[in-house]
Tab-separated table of C-alpha atoms and ligand atoms in Angstrom:
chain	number	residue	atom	x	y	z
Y	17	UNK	CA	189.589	55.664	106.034
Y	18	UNK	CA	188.639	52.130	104.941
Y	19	UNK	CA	189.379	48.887	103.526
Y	20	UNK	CA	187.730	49.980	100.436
Y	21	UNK	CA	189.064	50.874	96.732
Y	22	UNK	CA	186.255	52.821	96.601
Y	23	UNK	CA	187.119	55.814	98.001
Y	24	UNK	CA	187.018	59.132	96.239
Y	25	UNK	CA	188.056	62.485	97.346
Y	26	UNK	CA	187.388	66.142	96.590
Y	27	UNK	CA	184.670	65.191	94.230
Y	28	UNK	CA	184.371	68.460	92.799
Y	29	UNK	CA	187.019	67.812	90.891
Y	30	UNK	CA	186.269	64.593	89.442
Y	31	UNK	CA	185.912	64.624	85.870
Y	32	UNK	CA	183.399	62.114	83.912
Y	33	UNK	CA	185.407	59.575	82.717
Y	34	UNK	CA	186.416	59.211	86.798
Y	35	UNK	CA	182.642	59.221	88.076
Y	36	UNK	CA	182.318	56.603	85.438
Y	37	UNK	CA	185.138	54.604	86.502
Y	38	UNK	CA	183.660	54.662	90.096
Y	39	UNK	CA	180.333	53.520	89.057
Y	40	UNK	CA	181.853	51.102	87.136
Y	41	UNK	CA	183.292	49.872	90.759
Y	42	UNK	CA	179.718	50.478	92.737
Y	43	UNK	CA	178.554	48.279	89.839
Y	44	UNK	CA	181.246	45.510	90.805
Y	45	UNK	CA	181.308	46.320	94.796
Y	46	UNK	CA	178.019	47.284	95.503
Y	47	UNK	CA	178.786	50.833	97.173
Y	48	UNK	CA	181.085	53.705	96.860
Y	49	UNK	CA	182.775	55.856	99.518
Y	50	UNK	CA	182.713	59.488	99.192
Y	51	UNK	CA	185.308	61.049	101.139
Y	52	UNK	CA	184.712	64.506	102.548
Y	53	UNK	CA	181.421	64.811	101.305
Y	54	UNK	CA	180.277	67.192	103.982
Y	55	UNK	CA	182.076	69.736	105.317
Y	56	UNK	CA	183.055	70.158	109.077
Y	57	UNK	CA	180.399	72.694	109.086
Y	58	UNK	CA	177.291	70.917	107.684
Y	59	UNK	CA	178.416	68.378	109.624
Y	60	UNK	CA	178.166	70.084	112.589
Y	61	UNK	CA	174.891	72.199	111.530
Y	62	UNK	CA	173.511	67.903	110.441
Y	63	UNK	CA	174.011	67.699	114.178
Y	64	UNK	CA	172.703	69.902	115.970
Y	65	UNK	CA	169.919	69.107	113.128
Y	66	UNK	CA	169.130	65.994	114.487
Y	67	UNK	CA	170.141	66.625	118.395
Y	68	UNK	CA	167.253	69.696	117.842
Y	69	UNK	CA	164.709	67.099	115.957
Y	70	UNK	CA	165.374	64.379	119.231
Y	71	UNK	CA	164.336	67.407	121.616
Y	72	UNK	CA	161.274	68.639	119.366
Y	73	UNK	CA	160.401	64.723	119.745
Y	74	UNK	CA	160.313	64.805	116.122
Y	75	UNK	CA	161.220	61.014	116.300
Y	76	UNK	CA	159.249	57.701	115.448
Y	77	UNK	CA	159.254	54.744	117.593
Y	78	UNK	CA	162.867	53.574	119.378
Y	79	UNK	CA	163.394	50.382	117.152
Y	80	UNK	CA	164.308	47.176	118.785
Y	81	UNK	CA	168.289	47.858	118.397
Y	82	UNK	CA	167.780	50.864	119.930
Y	83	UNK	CA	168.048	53.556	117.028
Y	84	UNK	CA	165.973	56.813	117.355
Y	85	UNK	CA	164.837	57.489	113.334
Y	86	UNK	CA	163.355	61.085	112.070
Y	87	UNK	CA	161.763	60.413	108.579
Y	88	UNK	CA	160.210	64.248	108.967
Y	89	UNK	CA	163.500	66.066	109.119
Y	90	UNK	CA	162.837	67.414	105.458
Y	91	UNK	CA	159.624	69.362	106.295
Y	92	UNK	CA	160.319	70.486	110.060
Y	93	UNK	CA	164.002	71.938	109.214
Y	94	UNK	CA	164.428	72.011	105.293
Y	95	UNK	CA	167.342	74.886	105.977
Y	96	UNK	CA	169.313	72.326	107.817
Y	97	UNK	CA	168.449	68.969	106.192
Y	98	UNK	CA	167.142	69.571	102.093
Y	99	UNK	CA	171.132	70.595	101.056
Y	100	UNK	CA	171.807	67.158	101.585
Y	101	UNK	CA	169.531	65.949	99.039
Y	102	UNK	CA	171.151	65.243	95.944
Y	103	UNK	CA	174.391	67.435	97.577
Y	104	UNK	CA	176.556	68.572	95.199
Y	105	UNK	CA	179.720	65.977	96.801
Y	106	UNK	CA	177.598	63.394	95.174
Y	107	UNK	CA	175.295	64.700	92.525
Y	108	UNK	CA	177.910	63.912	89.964
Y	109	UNK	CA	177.542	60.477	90.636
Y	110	UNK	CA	173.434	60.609	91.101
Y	111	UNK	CA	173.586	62.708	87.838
Y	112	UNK	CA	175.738	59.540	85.938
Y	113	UNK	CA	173.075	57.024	87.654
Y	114	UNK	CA	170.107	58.838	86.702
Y	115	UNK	CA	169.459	62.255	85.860
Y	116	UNK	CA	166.406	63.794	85.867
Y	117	UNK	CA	164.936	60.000	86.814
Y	118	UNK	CA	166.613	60.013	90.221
Y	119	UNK	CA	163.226	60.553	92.392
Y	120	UNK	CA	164.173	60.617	96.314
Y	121	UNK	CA	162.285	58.194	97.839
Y	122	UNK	CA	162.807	59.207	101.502
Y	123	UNK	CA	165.013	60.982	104.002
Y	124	UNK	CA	165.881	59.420	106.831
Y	125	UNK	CA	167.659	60.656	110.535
Y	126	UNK	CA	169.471	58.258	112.529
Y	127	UNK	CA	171.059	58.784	116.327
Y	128	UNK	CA	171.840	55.583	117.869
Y	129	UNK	CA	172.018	56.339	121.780
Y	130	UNK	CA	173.010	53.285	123.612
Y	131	UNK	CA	174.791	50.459	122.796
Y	132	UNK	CA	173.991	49.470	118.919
Y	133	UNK	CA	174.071	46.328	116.897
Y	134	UNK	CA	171.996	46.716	113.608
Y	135	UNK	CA	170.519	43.180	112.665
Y	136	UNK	CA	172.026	42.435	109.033
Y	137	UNK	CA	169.565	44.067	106.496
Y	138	UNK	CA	168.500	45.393	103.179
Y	139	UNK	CA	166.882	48.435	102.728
Y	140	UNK	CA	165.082	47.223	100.036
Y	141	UNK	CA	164.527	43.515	100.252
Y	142	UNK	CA	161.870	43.755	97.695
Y	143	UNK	CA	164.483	44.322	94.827
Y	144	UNK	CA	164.586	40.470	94.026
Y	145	UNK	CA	161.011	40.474	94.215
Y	146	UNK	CA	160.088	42.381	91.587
Y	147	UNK	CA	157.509	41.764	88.715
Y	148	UNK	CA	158.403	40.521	85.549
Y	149	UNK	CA	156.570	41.500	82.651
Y	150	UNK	CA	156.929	42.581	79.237
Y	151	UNK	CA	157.488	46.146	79.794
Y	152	UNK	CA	158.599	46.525	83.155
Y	153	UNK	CA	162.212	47.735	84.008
Y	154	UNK	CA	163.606	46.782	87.193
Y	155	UNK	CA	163.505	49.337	89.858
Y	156	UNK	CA	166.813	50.266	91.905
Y	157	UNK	CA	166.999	51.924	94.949
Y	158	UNK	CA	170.611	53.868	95.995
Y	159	UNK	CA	171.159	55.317	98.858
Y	160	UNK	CA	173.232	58.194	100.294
Y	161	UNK	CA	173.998	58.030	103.862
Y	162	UNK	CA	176.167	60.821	105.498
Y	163	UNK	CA	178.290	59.799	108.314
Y	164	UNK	CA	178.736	62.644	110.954
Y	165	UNK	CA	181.053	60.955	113.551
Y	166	UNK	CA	184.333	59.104	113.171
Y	167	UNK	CA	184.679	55.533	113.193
Y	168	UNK	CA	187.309	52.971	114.163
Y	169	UNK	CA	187.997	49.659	114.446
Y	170	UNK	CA	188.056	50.307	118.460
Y	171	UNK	CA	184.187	52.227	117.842
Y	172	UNK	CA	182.144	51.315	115.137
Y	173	UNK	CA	181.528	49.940	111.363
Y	174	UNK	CA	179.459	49.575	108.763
Y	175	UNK	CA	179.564	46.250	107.144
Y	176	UNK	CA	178.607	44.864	104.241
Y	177	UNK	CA	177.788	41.197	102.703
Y	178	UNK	CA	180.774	41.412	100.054
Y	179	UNK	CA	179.102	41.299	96.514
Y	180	UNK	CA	175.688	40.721	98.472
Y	181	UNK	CA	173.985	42.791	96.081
Y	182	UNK	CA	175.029	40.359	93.165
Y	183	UNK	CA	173.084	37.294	94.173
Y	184	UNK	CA	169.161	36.813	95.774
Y	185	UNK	CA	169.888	36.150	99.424
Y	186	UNK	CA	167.969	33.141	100.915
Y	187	UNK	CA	165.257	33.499	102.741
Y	188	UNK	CA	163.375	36.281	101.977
Y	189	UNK	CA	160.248	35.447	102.848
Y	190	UNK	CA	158.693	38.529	105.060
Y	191	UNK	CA	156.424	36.345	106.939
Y	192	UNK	CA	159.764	34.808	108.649
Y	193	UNK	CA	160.895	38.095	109.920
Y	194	UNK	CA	159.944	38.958	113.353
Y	195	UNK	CA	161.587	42.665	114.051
Y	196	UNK	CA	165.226	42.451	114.307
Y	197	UNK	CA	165.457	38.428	115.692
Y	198	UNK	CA	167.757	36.457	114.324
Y	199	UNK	CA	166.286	34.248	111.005
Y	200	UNK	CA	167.598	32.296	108.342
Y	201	UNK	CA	168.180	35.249	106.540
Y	202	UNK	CA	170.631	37.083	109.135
Y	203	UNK	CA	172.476	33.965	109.470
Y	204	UNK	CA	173.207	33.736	105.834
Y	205	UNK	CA	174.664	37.270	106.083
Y	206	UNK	CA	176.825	36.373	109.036
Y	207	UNK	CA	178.077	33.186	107.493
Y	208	UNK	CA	179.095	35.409	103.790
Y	209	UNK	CA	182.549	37.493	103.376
Y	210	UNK	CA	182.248	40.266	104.544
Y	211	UNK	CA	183.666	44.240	103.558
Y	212	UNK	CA	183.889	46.288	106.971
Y	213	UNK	CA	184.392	50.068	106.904
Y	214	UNK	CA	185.211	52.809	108.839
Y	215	UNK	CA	183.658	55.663	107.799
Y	216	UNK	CA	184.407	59.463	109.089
Y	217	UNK	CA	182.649	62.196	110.120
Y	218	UNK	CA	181.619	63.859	106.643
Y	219	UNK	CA	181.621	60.591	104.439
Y	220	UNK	CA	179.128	59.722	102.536
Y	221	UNK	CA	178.825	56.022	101.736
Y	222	UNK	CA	176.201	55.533	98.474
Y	223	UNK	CA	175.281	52.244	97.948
Y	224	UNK	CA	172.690	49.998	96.294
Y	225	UNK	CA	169.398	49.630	98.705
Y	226	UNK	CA	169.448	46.077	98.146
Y	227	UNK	CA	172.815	44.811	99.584
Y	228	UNK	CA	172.682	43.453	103.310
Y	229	UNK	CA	174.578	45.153	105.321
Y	230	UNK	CA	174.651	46.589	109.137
Y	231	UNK	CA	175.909	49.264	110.884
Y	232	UNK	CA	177.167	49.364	115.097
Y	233	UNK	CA	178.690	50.630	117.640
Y	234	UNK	CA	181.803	48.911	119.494
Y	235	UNK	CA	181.950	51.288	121.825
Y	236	UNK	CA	178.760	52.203	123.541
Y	237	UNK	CA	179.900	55.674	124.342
Y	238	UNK	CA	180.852	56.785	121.050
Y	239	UNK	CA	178.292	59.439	119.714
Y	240	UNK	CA	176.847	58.050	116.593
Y	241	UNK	CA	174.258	59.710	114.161
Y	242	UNK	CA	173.813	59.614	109.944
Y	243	UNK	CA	171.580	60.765	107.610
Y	244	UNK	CA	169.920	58.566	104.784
Y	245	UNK	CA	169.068	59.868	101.667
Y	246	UNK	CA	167.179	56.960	99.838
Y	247	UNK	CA	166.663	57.116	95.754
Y	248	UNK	CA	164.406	55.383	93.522
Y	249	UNK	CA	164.820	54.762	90.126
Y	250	UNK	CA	162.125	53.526	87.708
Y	251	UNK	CA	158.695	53.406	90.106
Y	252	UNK	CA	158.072	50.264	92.318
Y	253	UNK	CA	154.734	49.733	93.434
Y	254	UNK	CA	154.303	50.485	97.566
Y	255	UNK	CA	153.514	46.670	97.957
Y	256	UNK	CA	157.460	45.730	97.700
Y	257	UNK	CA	159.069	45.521	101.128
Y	258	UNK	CA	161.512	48.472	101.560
Y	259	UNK	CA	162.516	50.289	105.169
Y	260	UNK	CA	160.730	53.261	104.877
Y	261	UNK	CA	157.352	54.297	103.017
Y	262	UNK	CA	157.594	56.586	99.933
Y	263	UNK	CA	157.631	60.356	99.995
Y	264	UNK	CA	155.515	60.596	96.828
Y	265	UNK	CA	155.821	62.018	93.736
Y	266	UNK	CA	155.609	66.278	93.304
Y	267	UNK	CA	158.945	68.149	94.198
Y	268	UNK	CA	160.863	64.464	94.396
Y	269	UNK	CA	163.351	64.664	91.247
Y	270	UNK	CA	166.220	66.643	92.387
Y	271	UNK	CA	167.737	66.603	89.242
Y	272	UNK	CA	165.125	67.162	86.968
Y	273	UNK	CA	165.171	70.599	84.867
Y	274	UNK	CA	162.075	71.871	86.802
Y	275	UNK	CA	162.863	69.820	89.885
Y	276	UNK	CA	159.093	68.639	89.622
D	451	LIG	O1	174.158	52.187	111.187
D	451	LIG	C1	174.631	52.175	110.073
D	451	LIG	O2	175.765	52.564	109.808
D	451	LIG	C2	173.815	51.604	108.937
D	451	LIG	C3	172.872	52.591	108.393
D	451	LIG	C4	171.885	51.950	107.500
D	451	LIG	O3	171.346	50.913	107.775
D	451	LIG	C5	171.560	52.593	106.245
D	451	LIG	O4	172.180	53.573	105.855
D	451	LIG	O5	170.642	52.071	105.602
């Protein structure tokens, strides 16, 4: 389905010593690609999800690149949407990651209309920006983000900034962004390698919050939608730039015993 070596199928049956081994590769590559992760079915059901959440008008503002986003999915239609937290095609590798620390940070639906190029981003561009101090730990953010349409080289991608989640990108500095313009940020991105993948309907592509990265269409009248599951590890204080504001804390570990 991709360019990648990072591929993994029928994760149920992965043992540890293979989760490991593909951690060991999201380590070196930045993100992972979980084949099959969904089945047909949830896909369809995370369809008609979302196509049911754009008639409700359950959506937030049309961004400037023309995405419609749903960051309430999880409390208006938990049947459809809260299996896809911490899902079981990719809680082995969440469980490996984290454990019990993994707290979701937010949940995020995507349908991209129209025509769609995503300005090169990070989800979390506050990562390099983090306090050091004696006792703090750095916090990661990983996210999950469930493809539910195929893609081709003839359709649409998602691209990353090869081993952009390795080194501090220039040009961070928020007061230079202006919405999705062009700054000296993007261009770095587009001037990098680059990885380009194709993901299919069901794939889940986990990757660090933190490397750039941008999704589009090719062809304007493919249909296009994805869910984002975004995971915190070790607290970050709300100040640090990241795409989407913080669920909070009660009922946010998925993996914890009590699931507090
Ligand atoms: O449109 C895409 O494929 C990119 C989605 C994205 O930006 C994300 O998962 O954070």
């Amino acid at each position: 389905m991709s360019e990648s070596s990072l591929e993994v199928s029928n994760v149920t049956d992965v043992n540890h010593d293979d989760v490991a081994a593909k951690l060991d590769q999201l380590e070196r590559d930045g993100f992972l690609v979980i084949s099959g992760a969904l089945s047909p079915e949830e896909v369809q059901q995370s369809i008609e999800g979302l196509n049911n959440a754009r008639r409700q008008g359950w959506q937030g503002a049309v961004s400037e690149v023309g995405s419609l986003w749903f960051d309430s999915l999880l409390d208006k239609d938990p049947q459809t949407f809260r299996p896809l937290v911490a899902h079981a095609s990719v809680s082995p590798y969440l469980e490996m990651l984290a454990g019990a620390q993994l707290q979701l940070r937010s949940f995020r639906g995507h349908i991209y209309p129209g025509p769609y190029t995503q300005q090169w981003h990070m989800d979390f561009y506050g990562y390099w920006q983090q306090p050091k101090r004696r006792y703090t730990v750095r916090g990661t953010a990983i996210q999950t983000t469930f493809y539910l349409h195929d893609h081709s080289p003839e359709t649409g991608y998602l691209r990353f900034v090869k081993g952009g989640h390795l080194q501090e990108p220039p040009s961070l500095d928020r007061s230079t962004f202006r919405g999705s313009r062009a700054n000296d940020f993007t261009r770095w991105c587009e001037e990098q390698e680059h990885v380009t993948i194709y993901p299919q309907a069901g794939d889940c592509i986990l990757f660090f919050s933190h490397i750039p990265h941008r999704g589009a269409k090719d062809d304007p009248r493919m249909e296009r939608s994805n869910i984002v599951c975004h995971y915190q590890v070790n607290p970050f204080f709300e100040g640090l730039w990241f795409v989407s504001s913080s669920l909070g804390f009660k009922g946010t570990f998925p993996l914890a015993p009590s699931n507090t």
